[in-house]
mmCIF file of C-alpha atoms in Angstrom:
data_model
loop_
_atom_site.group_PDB
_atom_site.id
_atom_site.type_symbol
_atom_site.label_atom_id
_atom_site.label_comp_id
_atom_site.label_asym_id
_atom_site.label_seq_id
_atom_site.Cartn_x
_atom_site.Cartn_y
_atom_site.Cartn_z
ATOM 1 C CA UNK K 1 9.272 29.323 1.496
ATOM 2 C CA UNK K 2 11.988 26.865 2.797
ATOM 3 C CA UNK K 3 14.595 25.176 0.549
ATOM 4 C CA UNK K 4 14.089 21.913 1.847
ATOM 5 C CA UNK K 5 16.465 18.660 0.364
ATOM 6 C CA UNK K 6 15.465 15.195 0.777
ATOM 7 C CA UNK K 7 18.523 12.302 1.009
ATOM 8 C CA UNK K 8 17.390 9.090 0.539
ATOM 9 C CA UNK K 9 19.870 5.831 1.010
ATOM 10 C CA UNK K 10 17.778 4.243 -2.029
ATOM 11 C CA UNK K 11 18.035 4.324 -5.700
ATOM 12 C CA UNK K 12 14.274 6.368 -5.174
ATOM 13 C CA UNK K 13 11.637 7.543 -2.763
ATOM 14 C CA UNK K 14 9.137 5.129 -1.339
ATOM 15 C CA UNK K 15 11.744 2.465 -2.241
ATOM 16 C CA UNK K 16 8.919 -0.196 -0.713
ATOM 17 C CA UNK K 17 5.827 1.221 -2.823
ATOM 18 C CA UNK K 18 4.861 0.611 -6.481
ATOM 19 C CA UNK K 19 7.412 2.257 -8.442
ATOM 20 C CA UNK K 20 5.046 3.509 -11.249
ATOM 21 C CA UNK K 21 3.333 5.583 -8.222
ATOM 22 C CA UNK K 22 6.198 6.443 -6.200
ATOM 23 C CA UNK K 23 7.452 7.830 -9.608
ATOM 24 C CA UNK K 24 4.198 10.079 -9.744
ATOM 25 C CA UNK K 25 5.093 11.319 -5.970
ATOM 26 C CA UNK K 26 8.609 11.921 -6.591
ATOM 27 C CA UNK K 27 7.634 14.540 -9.752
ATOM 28 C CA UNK K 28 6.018 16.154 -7.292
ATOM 29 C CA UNK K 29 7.903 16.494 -4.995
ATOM 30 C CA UNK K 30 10.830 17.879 -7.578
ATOM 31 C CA UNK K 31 7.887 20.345 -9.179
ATOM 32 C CA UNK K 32 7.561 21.695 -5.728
ATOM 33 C CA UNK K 33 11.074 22.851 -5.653
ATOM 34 C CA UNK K 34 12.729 19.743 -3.195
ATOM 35 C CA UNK K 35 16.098 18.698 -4.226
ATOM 36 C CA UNK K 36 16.484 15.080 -4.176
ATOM 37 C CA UNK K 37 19.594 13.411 -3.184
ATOM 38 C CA UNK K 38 18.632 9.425 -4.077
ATOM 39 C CA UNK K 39 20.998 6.931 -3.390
ATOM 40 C CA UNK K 40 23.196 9.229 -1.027
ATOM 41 C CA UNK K 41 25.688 7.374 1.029
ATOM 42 C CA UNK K 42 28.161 8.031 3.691
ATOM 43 C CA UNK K 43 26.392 10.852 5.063
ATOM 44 C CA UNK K 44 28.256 13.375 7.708
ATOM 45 C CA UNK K 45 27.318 16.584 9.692
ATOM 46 C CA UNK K 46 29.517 18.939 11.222
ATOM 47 C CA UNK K 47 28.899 22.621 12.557
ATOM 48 C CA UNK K 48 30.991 25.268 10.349
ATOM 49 C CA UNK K 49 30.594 28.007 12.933
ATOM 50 C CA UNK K 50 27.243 28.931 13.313
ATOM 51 C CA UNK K 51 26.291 26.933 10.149
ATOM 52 C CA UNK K 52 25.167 22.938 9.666
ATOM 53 C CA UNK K 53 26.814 21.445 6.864
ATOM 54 C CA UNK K 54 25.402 17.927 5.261
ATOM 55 C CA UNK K 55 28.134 16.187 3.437
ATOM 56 C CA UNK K 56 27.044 12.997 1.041
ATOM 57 C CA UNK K 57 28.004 10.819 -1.638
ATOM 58 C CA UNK K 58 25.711 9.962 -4.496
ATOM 59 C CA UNK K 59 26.689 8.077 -7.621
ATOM 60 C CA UNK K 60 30.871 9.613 -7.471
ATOM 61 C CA UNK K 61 29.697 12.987 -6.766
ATOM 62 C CA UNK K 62 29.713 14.437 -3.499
ATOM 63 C CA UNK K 63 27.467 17.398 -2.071
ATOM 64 C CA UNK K 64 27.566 19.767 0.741
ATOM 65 C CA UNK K 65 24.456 20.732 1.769
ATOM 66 C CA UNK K 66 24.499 23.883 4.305
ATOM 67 C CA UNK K 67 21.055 24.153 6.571
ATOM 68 C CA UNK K 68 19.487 25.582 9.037
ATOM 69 C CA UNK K 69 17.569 22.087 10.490
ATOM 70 C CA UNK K 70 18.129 18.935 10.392
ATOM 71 C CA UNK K 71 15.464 16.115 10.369
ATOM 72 C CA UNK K 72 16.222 12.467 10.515
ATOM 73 C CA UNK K 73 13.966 9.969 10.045
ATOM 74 C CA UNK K 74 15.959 6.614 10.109
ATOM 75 C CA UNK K 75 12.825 3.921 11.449
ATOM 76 C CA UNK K 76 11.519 2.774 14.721
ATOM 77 C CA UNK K 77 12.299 0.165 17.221
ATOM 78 C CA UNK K 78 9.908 -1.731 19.700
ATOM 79 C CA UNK K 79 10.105 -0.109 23.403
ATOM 80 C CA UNK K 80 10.036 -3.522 25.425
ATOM 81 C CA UNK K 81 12.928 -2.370 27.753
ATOM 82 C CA UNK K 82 11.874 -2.566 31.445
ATOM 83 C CA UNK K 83 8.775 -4.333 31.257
ATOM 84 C CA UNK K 84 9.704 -7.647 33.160
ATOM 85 C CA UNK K 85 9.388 -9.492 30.022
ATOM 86 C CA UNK K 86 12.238 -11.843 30.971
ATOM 87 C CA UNK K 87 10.349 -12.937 34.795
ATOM 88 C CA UNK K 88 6.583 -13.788 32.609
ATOM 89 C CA UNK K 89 9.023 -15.848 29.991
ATOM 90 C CA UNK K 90 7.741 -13.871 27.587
ATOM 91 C CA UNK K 91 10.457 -13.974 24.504
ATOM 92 C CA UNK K 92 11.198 -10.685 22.427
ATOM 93 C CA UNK K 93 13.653 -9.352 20.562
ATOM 94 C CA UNK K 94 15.175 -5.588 20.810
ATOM 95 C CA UNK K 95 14.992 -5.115 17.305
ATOM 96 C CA UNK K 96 11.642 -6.878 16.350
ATOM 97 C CA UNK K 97 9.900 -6.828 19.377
ATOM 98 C CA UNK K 98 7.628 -9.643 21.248
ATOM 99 C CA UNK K 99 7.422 -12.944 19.634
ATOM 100 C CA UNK K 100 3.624 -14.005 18.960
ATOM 101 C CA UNK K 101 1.712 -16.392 16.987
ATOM 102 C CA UNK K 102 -0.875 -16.907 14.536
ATOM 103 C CA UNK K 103 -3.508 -15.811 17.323
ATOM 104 C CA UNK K 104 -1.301 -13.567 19.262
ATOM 105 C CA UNK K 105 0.142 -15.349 22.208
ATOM 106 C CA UNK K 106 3.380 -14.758 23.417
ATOM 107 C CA UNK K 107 5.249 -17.396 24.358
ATOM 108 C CA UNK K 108 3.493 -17.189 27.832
ATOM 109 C CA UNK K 109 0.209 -18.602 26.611
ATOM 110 C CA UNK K 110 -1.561 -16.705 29.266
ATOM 111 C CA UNK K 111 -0.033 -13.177 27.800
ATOM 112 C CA UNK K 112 -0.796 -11.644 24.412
ATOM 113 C CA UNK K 113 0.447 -8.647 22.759
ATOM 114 C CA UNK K 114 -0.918 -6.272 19.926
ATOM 115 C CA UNK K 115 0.327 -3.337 17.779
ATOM 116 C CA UNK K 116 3.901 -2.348 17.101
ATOM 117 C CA UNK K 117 5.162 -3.774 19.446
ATOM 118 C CA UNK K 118 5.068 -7.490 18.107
ATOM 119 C CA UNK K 119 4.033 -6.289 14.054
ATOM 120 C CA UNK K 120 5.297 -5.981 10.963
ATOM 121 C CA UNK K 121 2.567 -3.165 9.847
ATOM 122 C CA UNK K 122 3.158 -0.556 11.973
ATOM 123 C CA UNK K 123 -0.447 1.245 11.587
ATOM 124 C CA UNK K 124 -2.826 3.001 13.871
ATOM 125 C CA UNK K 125 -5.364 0.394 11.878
ATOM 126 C CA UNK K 126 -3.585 -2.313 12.401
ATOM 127 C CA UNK K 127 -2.948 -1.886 16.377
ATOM 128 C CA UNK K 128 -7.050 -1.465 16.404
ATOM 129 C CA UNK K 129 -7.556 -4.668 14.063
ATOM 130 C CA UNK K 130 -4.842 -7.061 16.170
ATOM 131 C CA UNK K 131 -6.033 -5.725 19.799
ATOM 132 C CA UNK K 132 -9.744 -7.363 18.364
ATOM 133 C CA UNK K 133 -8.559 -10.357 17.630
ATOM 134 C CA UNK K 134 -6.339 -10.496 21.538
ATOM 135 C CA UNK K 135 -9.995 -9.241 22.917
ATOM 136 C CA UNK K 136 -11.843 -12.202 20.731
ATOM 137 C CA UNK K 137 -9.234 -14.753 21.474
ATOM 138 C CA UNK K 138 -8.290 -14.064 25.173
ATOM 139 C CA UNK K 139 -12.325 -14.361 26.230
ATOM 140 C CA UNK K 140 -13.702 -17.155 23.387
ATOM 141 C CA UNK K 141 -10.106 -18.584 22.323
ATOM 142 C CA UNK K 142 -11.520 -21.746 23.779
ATOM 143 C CA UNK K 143 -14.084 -22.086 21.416
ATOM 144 C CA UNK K 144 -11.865 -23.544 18.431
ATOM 145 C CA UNK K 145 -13.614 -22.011 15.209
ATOM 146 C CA UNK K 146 -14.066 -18.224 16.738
ATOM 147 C CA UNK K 147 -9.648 -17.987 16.871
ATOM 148 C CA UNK K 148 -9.312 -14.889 15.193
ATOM 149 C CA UNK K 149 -5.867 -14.820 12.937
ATOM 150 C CA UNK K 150 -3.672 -12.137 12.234
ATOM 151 C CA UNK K 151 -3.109 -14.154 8.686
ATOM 152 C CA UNK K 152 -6.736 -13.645 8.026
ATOM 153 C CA UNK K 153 -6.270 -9.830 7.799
ATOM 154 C CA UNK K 154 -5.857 -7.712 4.490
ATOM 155 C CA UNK K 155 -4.273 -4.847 5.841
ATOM 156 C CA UNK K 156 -4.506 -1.787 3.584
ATOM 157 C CA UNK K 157 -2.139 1.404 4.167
ATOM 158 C CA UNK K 158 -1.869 4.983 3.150
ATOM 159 C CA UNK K 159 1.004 7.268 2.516
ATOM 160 C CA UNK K 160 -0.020 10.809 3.106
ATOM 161 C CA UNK K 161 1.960 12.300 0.322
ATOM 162 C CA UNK K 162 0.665 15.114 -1.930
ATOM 163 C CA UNK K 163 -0.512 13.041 -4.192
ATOM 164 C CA UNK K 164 -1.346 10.387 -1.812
ATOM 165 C CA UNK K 165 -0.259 6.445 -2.202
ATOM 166 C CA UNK K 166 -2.525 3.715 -0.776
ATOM 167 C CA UNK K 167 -1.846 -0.227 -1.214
ATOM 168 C CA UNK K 168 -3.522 -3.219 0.027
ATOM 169 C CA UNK K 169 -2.966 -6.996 -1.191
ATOM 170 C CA UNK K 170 0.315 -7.950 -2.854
ATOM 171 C CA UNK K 171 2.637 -5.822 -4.976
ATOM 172 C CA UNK K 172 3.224 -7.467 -9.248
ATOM 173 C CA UNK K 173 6.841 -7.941 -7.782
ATOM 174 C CA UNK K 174 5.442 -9.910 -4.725
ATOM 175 C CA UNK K 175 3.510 -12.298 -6.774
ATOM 176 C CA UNK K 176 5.785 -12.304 -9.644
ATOM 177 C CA UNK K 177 8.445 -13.871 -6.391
ATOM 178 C CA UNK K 178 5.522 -16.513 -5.381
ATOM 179 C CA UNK K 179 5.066 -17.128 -8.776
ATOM 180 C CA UNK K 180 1.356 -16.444 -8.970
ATOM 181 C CA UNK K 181 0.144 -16.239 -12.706
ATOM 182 C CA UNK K 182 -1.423 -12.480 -12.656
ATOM 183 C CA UNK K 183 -2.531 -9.540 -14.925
ATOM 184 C CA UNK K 184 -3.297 -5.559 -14.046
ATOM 185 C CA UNK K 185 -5.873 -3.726 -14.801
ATOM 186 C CA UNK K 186 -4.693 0.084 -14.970
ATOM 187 C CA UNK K 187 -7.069 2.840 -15.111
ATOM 188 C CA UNK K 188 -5.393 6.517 -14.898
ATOM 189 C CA UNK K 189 -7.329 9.453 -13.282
ATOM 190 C CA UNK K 190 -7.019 11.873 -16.683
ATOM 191 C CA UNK K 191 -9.856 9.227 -18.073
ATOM 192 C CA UNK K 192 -12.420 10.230 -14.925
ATOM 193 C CA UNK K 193 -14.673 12.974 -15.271
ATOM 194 C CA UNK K 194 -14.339 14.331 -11.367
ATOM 195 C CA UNK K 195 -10.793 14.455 -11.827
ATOM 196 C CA UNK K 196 -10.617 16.411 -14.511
ATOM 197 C CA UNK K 197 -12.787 18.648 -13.248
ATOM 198 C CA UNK K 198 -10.863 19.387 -10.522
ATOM 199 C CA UNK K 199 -7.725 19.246 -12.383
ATOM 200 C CA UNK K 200 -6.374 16.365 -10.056
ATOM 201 C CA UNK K 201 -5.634 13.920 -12.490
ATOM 202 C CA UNK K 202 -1.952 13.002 -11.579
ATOM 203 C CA UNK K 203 -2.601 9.487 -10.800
ATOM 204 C CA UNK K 204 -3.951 6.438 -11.434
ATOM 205 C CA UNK K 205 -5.808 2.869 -9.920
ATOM 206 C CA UNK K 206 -3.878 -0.167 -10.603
ATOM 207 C CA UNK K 207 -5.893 -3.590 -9.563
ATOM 208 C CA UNK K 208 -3.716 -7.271 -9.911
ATOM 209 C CA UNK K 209 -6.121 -10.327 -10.120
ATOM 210 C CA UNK K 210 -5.582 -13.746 -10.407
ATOM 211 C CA UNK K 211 -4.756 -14.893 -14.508
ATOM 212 C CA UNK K 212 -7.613 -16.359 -15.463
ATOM 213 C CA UNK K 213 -10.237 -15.763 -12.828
ATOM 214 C CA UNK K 214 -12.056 -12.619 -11.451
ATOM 215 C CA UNK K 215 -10.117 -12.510 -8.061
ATOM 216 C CA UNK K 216 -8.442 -10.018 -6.900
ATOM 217 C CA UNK K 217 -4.773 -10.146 -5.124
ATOM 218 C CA UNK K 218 -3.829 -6.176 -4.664
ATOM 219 C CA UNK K 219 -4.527 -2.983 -5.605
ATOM 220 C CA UNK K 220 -2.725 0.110 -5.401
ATOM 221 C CA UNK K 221 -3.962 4.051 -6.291
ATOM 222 C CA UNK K 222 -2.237 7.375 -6.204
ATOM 223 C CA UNK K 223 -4.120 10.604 -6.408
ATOM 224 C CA UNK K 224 -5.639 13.292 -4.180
ATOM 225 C CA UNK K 225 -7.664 11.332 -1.550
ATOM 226 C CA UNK K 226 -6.651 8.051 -2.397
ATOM 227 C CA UNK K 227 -6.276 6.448 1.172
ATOM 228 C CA UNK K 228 -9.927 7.323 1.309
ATOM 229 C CA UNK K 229 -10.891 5.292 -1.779
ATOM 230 C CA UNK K 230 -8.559 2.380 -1.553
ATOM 231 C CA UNK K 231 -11.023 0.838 1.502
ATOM 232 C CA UNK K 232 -13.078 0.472 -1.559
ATOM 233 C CA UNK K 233 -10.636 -2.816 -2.926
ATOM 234 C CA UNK K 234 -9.955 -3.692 0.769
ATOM 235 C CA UNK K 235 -13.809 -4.480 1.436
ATOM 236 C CA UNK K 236 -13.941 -6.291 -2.158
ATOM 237 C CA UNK K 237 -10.598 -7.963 -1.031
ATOM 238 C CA UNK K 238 -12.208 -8.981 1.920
ATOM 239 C CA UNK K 239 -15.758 -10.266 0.929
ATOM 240 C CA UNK K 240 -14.469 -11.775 -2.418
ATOM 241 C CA UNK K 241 -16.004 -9.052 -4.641
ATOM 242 C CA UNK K 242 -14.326 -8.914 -8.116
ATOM 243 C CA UNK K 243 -14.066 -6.762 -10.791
ATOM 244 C CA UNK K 244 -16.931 -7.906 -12.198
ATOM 245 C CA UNK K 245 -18.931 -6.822 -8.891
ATOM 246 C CA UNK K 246 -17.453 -3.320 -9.380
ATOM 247 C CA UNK K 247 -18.735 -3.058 -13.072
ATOM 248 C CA UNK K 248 -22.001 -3.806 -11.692
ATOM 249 C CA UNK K 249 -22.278 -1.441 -8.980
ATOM 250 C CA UNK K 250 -23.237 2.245 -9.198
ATOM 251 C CA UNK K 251 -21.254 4.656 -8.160
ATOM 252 C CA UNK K 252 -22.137 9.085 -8.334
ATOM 253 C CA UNK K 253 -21.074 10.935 -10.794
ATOM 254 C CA UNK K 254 -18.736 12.539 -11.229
ATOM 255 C CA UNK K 255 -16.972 11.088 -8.621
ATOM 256 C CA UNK K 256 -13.478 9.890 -8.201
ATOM 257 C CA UNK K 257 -14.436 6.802 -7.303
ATOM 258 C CA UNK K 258 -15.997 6.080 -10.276
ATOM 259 C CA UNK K 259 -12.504 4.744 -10.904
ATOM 260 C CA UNK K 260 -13.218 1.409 -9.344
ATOM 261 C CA UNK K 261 -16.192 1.239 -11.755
ATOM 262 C CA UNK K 262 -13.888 1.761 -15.023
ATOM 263 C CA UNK K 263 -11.219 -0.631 -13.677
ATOM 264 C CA UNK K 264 -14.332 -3.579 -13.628
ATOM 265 C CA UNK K 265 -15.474 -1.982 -17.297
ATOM 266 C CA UNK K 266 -11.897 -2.727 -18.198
ATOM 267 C CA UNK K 267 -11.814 -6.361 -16.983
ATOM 268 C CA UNK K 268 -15.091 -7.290 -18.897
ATOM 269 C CA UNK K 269 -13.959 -5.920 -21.782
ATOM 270 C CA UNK K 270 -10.934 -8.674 -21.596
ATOM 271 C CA UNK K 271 -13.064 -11.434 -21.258
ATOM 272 C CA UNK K 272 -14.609 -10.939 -24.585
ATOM 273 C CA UNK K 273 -12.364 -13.097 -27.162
ATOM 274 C CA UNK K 274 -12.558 -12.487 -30.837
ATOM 275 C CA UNK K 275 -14.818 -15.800 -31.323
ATOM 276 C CA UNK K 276 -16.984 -13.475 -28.828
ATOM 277 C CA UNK K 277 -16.704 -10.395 -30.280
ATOM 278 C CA UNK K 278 -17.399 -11.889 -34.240
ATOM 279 C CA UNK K 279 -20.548 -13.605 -33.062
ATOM 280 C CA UNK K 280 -21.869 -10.499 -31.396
ATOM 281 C CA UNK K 281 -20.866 -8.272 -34.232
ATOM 282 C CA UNK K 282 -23.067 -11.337 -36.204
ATOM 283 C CA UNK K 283 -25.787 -11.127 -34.097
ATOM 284 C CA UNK K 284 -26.210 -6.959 -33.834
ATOM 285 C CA UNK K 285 -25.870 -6.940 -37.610
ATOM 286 C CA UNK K 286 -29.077 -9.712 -37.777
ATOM 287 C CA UNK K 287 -30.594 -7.705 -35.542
ATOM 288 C CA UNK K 288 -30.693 -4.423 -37.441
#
């Protein structure tokens, strides 16, 4: 029952996510009655009596935005102050945190560090997956091919929006910047049975693989549930299954994550050139 508005510094919410499914989120939020504020600038507050006033700038129009709370959520910062860091030569820095490596020394070789303290994904899952690697390095690191790499991870995330956002891999922008030859493979959730059913089909999987070859570089779905289901492309991510693989595998119906199986559907379909296609049409017309 609250009148709630959102003011975002960017041109958009979840400036950082896929922009076709941060556009899904942001209808949402608008259909559930929040006023968005994008690109606000120069925000001030100031009591007017007993009132809080909100005063922004968006686009040459300004707003004043009278409330009863306030909530700011303007990022973290690593807590490494007081911790001696300086006397075990361990470098850091207040804003990113403890310097580490590959492997996660510090620059004390005998000290290591793990979570958000000293990464760039700050995660729950990530803490867990980087304190393994510390564990497996700091008791076997002397054993040269059990080193255990924070490069080596493929670090999946989830936004707990209503719909959700989940990601793992790289982003068509990020490759686009590396300038990795790539193609999508888009399947929307109105074209899967479960969904429908349920009326949840806001939403969509969208796979990038490698031009050419059945490998995939990053994935990203939107929907109810769908940082459940993206550990689905993480694992293929991670053991080199393809879209092929997920074409081939069975999945119950009607489930949601039958969308996996379409998205491999999808990708054989592109492998089948004209010359393909006229020789099979040949062939099934021989045959009858």
């Amino acid at each position: 029952g609250s009148e709630v508005s959102l003011i975002e510094a960017s041109r958009g919410v979840l400036p950082r996510e896929d922009r076709d499914a941060a556009g899904i989120v942001e209808e949402a939020l608008v259909r559930d009655g929040v006023k968005l504020i994008c690109g606000g600038k120069a925000a001030k507050v100031e009591k007017r009596g007993e009132e809080r006033v909100i005063y922004v700038e968006c686009g040459g129009e300004k707003h004043e935005i009278v409330v009863d709370e306030i909530m700011v959520a303007v990022g973290r910062k690593p807590n490494v102050d007081g911790l001696g860091l300086e006397a075990a030569s361990v470098r850091y820095d207040g804003r990113r945190g403890v310097e580490v490596d590959d492997q996660l020394r510090t620059s004390n070789q005998r000290i290591f560090a793990a979570g958000d303290v000293c990464s760039k994904y700050q995660f729950t899952h990530m803490a867990d997956a980087m304190a393994r690697i510390v564990i497996q390095n700091a008791l076997f690191g002397f054993i040269p091919f059990v080193k255990g790499k924070v490069s080596r991870l493929v670090v999946p995330w989830a936004t707990y929006t209503d719909p959700e956002i989940a990601h793992v891999g790289k982003y068509g922008h990020e490759l686009e910047e590396e300038g990795v030859s790539y193609e999508t493979m888009k399947v929307g959730l109105d074209d899967v049975d479960r969904a429908i059913l349920e009326g949840e089909t806001e939403g969509f999987l969208k796979v990038h693989y490698r031009k050419g070859k059945d490998e995939i570089l990053g994935a990203t779905m939107v929907g109810r549930g769908a940082g459940d289901m993206i550990s689905e492309a993480t694992l293929g991510m991670v053991n080199g299954v393809g879209l092929k693989g997920y074409a081939g595998t069975i999945h119950p119906y009607p489930t949601v994550g039958e969308v996996f199986r379409k998205a491999g559907d999808g990708f054989n379909r592109t492998r089948l050139s004209k010359r393909t296609k006229r020789i099979f049409e040949k062939l099934m017309a021989w045959q009858r």
